[in-house]
Every structure is written in structure tokens, then in C-alpha cells.
CSV table of N, CA and C in Angstrom, one decimal:
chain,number,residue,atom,x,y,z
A,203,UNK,N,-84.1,-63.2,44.1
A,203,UNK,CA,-83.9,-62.3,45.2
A,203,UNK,C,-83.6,-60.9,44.6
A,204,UNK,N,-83.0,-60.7,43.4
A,204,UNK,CA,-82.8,-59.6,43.0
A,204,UNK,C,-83.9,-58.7,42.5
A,205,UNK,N,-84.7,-60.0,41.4
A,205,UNK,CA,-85.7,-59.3,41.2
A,205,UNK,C,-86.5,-58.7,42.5
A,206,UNK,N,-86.8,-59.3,43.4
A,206,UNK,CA,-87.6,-58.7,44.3
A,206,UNK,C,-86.6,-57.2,45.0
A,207,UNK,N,-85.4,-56.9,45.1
A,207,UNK,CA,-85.3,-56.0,45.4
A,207,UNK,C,-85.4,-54.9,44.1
A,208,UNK,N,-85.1,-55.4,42.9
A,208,UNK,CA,-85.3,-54.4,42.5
A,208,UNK,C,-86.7,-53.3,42.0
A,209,UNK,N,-87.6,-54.7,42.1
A,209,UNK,CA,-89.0,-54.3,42.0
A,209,UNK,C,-89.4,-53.5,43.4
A,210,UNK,N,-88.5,-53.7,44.8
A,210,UNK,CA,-89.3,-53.1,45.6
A,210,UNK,C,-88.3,-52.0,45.5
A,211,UNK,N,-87.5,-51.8,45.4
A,211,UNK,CA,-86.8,-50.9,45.3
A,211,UNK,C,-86.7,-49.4,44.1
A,212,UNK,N,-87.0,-50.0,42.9
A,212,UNK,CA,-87.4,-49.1,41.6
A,212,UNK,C,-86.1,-48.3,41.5
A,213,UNK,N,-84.7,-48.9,41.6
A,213,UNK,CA,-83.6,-48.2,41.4
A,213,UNK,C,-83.7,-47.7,39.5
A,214,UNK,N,-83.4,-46.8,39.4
A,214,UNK,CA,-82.8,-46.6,37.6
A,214,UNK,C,-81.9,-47.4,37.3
A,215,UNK,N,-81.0,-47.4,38.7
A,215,UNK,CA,-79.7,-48.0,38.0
A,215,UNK,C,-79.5,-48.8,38.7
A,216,UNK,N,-78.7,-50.1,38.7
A,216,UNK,CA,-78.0,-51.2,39.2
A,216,UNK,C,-76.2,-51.4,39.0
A,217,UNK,N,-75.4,-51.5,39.8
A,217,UNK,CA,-74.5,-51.8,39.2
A,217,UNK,C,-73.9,-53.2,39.6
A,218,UNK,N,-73.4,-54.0,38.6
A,218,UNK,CA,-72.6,-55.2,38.9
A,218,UNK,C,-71.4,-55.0,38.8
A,219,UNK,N,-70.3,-56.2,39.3
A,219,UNK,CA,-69.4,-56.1,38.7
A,219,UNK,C,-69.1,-57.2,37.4
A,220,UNK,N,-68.0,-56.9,36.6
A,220,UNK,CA,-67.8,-57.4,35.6
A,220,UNK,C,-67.5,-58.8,35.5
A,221,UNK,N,-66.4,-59.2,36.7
A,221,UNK,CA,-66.1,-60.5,37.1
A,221,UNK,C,-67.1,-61.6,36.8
A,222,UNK,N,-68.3,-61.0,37.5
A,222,UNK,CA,-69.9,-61.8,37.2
A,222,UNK,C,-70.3,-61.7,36.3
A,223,UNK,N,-69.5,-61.8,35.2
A,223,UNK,CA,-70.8,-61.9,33.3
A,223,UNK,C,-71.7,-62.5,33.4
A,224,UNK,N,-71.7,-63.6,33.9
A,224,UNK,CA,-73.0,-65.0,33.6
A,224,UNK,C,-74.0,-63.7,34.5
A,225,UNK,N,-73.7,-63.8,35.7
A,225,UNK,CA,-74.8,-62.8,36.4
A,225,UNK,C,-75.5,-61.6,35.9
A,226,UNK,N,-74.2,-61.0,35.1
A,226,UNK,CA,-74.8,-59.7,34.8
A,226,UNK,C,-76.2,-60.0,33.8
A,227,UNK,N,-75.7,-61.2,32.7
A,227,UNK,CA,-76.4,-61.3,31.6
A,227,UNK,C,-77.9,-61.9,31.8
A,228,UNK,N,-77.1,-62.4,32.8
A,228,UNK,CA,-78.9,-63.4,33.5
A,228,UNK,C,-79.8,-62.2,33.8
A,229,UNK,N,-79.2,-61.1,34.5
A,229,UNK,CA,-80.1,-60.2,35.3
A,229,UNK,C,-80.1,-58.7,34.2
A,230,UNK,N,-79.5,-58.2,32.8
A,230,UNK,CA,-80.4,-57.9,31.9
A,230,UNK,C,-80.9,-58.2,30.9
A,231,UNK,N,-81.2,-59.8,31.2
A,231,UNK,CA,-82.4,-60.8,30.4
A,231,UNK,C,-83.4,-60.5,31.2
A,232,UNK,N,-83.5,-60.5,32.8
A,232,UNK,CA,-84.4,-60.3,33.9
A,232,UNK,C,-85.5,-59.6,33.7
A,233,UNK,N,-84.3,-58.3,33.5
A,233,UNK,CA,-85.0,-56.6,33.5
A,233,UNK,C,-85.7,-56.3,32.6
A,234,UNK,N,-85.2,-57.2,31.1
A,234,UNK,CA,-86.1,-57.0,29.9
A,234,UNK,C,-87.3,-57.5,30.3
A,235,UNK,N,-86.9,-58.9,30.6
A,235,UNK,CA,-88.2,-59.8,30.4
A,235,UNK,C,-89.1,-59.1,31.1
A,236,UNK,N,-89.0,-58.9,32.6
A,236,UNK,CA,-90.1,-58.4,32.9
A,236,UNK,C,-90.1,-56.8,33.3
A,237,UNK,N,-89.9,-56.2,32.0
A,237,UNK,CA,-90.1,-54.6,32.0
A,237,UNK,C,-90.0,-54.0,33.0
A,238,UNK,N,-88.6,-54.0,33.5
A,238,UNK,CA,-88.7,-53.2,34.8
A,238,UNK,C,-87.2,-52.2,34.4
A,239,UNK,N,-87.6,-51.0,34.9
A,239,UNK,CA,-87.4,-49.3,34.4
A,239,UNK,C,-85.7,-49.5,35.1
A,240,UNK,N,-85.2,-50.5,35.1
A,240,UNK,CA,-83.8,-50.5,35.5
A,240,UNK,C,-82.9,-50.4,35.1
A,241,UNK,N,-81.5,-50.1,35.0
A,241,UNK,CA,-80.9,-50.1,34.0
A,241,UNK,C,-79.8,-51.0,34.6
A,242,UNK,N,-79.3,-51.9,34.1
A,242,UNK,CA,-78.0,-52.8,34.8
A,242,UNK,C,-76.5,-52.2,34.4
A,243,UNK,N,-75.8,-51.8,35.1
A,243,UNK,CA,-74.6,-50.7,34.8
A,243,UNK,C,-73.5,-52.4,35.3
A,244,UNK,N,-72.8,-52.2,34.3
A,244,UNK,CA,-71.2,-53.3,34.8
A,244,UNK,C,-69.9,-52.1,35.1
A,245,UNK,N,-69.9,-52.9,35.9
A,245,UNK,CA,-68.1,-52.1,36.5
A,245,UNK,C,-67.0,-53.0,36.0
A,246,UNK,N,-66.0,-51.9,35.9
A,246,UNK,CA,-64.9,-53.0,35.2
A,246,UNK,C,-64.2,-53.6,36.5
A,247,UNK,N,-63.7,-54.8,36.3
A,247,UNK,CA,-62.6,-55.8,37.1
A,247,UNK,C,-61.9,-54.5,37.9
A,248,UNK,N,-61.6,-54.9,38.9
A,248,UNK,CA,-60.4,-54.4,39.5
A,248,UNK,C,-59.5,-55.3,39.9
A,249,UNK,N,-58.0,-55.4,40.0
A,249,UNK,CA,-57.1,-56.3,40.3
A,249,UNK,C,-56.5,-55.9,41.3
A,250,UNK,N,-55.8,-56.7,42.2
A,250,UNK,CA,-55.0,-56.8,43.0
A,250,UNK,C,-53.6,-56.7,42.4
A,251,UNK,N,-52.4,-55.9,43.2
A,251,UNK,CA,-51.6,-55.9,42.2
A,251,UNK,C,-50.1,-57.5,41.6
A,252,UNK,N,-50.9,-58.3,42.4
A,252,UNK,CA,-50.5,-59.3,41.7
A,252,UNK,C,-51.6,-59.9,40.5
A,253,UNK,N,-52.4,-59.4,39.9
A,253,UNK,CA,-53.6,-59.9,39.1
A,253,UNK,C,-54.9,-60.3,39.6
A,254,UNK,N,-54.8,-60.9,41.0
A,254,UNK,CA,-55.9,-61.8,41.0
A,254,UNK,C,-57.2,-60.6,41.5
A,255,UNK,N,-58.8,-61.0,41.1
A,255,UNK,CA,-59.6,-59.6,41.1
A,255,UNK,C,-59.8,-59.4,42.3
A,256,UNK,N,-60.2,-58.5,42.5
A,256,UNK,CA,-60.7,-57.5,44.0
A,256,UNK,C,-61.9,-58.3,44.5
A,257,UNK,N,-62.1,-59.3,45.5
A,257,UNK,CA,-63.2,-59.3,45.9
A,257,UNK,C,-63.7,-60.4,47.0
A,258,UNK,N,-64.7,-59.9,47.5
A,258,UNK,CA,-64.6,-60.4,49.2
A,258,UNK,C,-64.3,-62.0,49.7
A,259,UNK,N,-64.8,-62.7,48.7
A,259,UNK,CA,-64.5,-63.8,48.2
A,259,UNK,C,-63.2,-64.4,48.7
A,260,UNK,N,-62.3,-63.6,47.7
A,260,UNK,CA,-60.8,-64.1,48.3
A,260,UNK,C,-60.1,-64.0,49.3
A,261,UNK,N,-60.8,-63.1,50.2
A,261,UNK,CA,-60.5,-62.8,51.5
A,261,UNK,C,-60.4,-64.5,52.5
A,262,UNK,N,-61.0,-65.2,51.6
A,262,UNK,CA,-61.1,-66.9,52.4
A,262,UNK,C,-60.6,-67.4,51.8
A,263,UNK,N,-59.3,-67.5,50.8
A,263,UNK,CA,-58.4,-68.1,50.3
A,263,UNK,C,-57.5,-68.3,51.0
A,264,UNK,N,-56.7,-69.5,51.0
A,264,UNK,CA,-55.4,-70.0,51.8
A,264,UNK,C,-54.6,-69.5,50.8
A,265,UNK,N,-53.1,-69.0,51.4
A,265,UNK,CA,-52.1,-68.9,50.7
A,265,UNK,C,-51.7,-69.7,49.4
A,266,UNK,N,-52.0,-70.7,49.1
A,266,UNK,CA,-51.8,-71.8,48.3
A,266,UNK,C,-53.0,-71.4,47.2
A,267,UNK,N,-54.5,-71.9,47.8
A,267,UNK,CA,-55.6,-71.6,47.2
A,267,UNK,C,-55.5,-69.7,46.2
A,268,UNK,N,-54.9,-69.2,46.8
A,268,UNK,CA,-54.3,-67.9,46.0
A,268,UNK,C,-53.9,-67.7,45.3
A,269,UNK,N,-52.5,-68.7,45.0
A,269,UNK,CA,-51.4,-68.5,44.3
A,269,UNK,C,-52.6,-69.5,43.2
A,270,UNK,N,-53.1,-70.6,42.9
A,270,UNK,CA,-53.6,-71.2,42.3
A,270,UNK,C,-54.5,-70.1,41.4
A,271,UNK,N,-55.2,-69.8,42.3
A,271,UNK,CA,-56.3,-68.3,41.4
A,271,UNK,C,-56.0,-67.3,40.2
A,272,UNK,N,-54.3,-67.5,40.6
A,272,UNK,CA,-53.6,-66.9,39.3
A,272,UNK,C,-53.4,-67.3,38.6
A,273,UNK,N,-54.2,-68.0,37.8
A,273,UNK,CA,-54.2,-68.7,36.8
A,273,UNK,C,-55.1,-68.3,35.9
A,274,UNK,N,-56.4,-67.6,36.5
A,274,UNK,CA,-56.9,-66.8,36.0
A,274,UNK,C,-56.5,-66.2,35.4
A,275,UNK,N,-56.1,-64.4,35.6
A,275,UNK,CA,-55.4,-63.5,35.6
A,275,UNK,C,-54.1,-64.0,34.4
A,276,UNK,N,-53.5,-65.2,34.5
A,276,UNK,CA,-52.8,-65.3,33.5
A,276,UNK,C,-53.8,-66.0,32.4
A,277,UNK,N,-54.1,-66.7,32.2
A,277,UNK,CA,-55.1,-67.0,31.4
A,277,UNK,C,-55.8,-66.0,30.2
A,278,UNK,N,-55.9,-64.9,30.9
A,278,UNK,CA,-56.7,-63.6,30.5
A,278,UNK,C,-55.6,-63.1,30.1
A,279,UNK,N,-54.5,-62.4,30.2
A,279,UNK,CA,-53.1,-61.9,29.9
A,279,UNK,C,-53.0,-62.5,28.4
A,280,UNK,N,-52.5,-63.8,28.8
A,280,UNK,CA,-52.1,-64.6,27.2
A,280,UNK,C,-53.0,-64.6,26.5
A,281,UNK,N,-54.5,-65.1,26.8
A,281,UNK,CA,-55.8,-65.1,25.5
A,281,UNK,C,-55.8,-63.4,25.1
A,282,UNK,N,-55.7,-62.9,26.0
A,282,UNK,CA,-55.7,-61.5,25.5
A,282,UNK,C,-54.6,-60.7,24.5
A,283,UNK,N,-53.4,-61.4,24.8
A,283,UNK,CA,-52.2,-61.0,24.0
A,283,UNK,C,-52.4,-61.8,22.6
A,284,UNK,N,-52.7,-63.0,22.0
A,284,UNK,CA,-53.4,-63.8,21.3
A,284,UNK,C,-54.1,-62.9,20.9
A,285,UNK,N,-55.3,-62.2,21.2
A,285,UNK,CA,-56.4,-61.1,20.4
A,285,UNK,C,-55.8,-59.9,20.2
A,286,UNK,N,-55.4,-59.3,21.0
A,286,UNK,CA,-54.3,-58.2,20.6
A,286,UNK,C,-53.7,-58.5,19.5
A,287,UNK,N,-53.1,-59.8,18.9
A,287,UNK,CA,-51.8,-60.1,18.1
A,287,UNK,C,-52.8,-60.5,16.8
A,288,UNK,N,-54.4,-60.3,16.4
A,288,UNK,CA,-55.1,-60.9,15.4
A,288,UNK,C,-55.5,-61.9,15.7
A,289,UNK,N,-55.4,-63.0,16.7
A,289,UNK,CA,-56.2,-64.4,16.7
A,289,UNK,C,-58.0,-63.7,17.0
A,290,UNK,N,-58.5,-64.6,16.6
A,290,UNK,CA,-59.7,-64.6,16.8
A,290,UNK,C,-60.8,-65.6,16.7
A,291,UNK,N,-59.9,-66.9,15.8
A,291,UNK,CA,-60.3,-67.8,16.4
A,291,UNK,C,-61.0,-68.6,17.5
A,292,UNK,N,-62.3,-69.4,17.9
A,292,UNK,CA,-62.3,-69.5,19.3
A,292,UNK,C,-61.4,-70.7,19.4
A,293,UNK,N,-61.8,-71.9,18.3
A,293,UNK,CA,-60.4,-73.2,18.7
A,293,UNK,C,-59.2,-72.5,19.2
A,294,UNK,N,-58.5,-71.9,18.9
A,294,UNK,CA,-57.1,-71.6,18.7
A,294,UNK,C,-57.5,-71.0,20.6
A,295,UNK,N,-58.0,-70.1,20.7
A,295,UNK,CA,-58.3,-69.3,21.8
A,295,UNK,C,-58.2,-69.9,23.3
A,296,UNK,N,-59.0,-71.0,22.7
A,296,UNK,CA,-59.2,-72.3,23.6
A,296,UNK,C,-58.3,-72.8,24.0
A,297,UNK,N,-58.0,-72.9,23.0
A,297,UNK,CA,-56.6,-74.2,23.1
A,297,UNK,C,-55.4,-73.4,23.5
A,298,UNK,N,-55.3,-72.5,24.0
A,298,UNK,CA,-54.3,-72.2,24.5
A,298,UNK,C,-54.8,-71.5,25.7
A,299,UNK,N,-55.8,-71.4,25.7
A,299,UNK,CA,-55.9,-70.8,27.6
A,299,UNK,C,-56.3,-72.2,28.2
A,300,UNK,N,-56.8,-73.4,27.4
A,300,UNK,CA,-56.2,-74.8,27.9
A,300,UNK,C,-55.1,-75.2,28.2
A,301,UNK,N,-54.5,-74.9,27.5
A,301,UNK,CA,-52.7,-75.4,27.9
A,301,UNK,C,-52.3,-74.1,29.1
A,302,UNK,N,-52.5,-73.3,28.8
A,302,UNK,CA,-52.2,-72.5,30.3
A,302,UNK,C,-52.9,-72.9,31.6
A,303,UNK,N,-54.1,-73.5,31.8
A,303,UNK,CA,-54.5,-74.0,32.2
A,303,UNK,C,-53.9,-75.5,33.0
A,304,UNK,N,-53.5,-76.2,31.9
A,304,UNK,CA,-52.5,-77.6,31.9
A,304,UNK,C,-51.6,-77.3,33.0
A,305,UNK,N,-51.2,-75.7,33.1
A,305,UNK,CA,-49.5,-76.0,34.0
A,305,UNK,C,-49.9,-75.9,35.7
A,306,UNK,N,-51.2,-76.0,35.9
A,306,UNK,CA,-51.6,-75.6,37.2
A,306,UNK,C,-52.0,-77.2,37.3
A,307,UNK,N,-51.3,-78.0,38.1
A,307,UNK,CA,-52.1,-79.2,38.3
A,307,UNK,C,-52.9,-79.8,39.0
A,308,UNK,N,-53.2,-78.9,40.3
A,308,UNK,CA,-54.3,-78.7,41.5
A,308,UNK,C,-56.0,-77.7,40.4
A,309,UNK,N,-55.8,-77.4,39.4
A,309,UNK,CA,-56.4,-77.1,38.7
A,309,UNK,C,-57.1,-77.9,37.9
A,310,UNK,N,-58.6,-78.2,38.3
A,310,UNK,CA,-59.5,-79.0,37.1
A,310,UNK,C,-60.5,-78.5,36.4
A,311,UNK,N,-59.9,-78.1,34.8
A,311,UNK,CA,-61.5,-77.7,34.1
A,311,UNK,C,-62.1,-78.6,33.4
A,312,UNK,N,-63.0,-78.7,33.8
A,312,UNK,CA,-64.2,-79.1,32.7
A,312,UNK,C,-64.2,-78.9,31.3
A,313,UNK,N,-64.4,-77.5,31.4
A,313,UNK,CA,-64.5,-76.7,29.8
A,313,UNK,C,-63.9,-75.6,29.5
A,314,UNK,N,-63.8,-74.8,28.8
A,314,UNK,CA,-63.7,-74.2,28.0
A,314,UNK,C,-63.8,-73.5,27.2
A,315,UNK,N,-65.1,-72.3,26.9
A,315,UNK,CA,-66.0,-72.0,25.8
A,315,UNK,C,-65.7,-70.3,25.1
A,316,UNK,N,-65.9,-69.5,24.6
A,316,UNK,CA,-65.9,-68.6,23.9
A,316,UNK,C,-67.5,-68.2,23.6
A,317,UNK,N,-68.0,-67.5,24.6
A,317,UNK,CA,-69.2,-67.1,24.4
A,317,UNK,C,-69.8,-65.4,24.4
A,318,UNK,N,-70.9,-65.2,23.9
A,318,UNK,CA,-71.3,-64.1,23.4
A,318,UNK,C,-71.8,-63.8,24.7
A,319,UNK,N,-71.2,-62.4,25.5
A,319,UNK,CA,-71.8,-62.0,27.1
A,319,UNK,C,-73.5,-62.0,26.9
A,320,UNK,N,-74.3,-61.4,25.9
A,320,UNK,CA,-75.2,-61.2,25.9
A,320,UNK,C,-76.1,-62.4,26.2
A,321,UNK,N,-76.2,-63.7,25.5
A,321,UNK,CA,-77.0,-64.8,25.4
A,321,UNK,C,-76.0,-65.7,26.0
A,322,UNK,N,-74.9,-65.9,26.5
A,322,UNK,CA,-73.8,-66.4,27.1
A,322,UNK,C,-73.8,-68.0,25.8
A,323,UNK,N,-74.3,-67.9,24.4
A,323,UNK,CA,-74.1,-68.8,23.9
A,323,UNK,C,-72.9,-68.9,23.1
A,324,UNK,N,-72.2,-70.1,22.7
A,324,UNK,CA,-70.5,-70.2,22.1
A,324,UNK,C,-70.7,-69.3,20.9
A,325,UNK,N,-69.3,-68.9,20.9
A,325,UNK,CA,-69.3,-68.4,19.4
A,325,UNK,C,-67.9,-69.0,18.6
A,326,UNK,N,-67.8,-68.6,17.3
A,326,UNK,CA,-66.7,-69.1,16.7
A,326,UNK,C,-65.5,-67.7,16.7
A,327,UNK,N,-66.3,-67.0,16.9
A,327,UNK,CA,-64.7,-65.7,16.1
A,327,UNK,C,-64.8,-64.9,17.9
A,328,UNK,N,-63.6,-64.5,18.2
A,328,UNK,CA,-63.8,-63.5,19.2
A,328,UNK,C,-64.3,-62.1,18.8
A,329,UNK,N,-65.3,-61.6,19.0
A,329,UNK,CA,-65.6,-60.3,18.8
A,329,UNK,C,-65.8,-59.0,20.1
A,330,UNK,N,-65.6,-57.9,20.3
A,330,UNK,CA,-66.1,-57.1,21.4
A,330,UNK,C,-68.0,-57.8,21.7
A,331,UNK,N,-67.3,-58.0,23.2
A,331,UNK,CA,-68.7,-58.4,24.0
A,331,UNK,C,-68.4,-60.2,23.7
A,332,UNK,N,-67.4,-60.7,23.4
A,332,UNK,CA,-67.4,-61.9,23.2
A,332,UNK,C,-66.6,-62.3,24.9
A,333,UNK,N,-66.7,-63.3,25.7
A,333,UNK,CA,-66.0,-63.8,27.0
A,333,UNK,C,-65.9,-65.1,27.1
A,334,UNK,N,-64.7,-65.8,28.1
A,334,UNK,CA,-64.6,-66.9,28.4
A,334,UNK,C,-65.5,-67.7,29.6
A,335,UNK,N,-65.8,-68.4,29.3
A,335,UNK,CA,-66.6,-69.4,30.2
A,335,UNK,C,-66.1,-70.4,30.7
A,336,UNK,N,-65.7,-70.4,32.1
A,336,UNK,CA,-65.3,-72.0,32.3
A,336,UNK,C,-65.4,-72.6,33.6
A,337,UNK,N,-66.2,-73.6,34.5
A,337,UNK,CA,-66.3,-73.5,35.6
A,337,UNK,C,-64.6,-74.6,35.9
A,338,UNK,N,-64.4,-73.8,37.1
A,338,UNK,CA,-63.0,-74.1,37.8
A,338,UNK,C,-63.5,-75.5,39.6
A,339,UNK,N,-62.6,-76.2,39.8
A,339,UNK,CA,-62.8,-76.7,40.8
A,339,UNK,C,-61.0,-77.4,41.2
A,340,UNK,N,-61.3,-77.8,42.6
A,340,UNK,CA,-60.1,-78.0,42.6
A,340,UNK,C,-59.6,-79.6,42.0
A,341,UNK,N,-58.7,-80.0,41.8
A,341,UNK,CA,-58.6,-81.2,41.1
A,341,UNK,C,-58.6,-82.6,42.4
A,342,UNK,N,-59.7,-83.5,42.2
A,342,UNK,CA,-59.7,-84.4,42.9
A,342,UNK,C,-59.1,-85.4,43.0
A,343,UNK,N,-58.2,-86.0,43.9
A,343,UNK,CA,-57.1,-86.7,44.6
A,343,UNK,C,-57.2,-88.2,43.5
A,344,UNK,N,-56.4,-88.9,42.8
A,344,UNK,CA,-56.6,-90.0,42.4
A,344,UNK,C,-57.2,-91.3,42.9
């Protein structure tokens, strides 16, 4: 769908927001692959001033389903304060936006990963342009 507007459309510029890495990267793999005069622009996150990001999405969140969401937002705080502080590590990185993860127990992840935004494949060291990947669901009833 995108591609087709952007081919009918012939914008220079596109903007996403940041929230969407996987998207963004999918769609300037898109624009390379098929040589189109686009340029894909990312906007940074905006927060809510309790952390959780700006977007229409949450507008259908229950009170409860909300407060859960910040888990995110903290997630990102502590891995971040962790890279601020020298870690770079991805085990170590992991393993502790795992355990932060752990204290949410309507929270179920799967995984986990440390990936390079560009090819969205794992890496081992955090570097600029390096992000977290992890699909979230709610945790199902015993």
C-alpha cells in the first residue's frame, strides 16, 4: 500500500515515526530496492508525560491496559541508563530489560533481541542505530 502511494504520489520526502523501526526499515529497503526518488525522514518518539508514546493507537487502551504499556517506556529508561553507564553488551542488555519486563505479570514476551535498525538483524554490542525488538502480547490465563 505504501509503495503504491508513494509511486503515485512521487513525494521527495516521507515521514515515519520512530516508534515503527521495523516499518521504517522495511520501507527504506522498499525505496532502494525499487529506485524510487523518495527519501524516508523518521521523527523522533514523542511521550506522553507519563512516558507512554504519543499515538492514536492508545487512544483504545483501558485504564489498566495503559498502566501495563509502561513497561515500555520503563524498559527503555533502564536499558538506556545501562548504555549511558558503558554496558554494551547485548546479553547483559537483554537480560535486564528481561527482568524488567518479569515485574509486569499480565505481560508476555516471547523475545528479546538487540538488533541493527537498518537490516533489523541481532547484534552483539549496542552501537548508534542499534534497537530493541520484541513482540509484546497479553499474558494468557493458565
Amino acid at each position: 500500500m505504501v509503495s503504491k502511494l508513494l509511486i503515485a504520489a512521487e513525494p521527495d520526502r516521507a515521514f515515519f515515526g520512530q516508534k515503527d523501526a521495523a516499518q521504517v526499515a522495511v520501507l527504506r529497503r522498499m525505496v532502494t530496492d525499487l529506485l524510487l526518488p523518495t527519501e524516508i525522514e523518521v521523527c523522533p518518539i514523542v511521550r506522553e508525560a507519563d512516558g507512554l508514546a504519543l499515538s492514536s493507537r492508545n487512544l483504545y487502551l483501558s485504564a489498566e491496559e495503559r498502566m501495563q504499556a509502561l513497561i515500555l517506556s520503563r524498559v527503555i529508561l533502564e536499558t538506556r541508563a545501562l548504555v549511558d553507564g558503558g554496558e554494551r553488551r547485548a546479553g547483559t542488555l537483554i537480560a535486564a530489560a528481561l527482568e524488567t519486563f518479569a515485574k509486569e505479570p499480565e505481560i508476555c514476551v516471547d523475545y528479546v533481541e538487540l538488533v541493527n535498525w537498518a537490516t533489523l538483524e541481532p547484534v552483539e554490542t549496542a552501537v548508534p542505530g542499534s534497537l530493541f525488538a520484541w513482540p509484546l502480547g497479553s499474558a494468557q490465563p493458565a
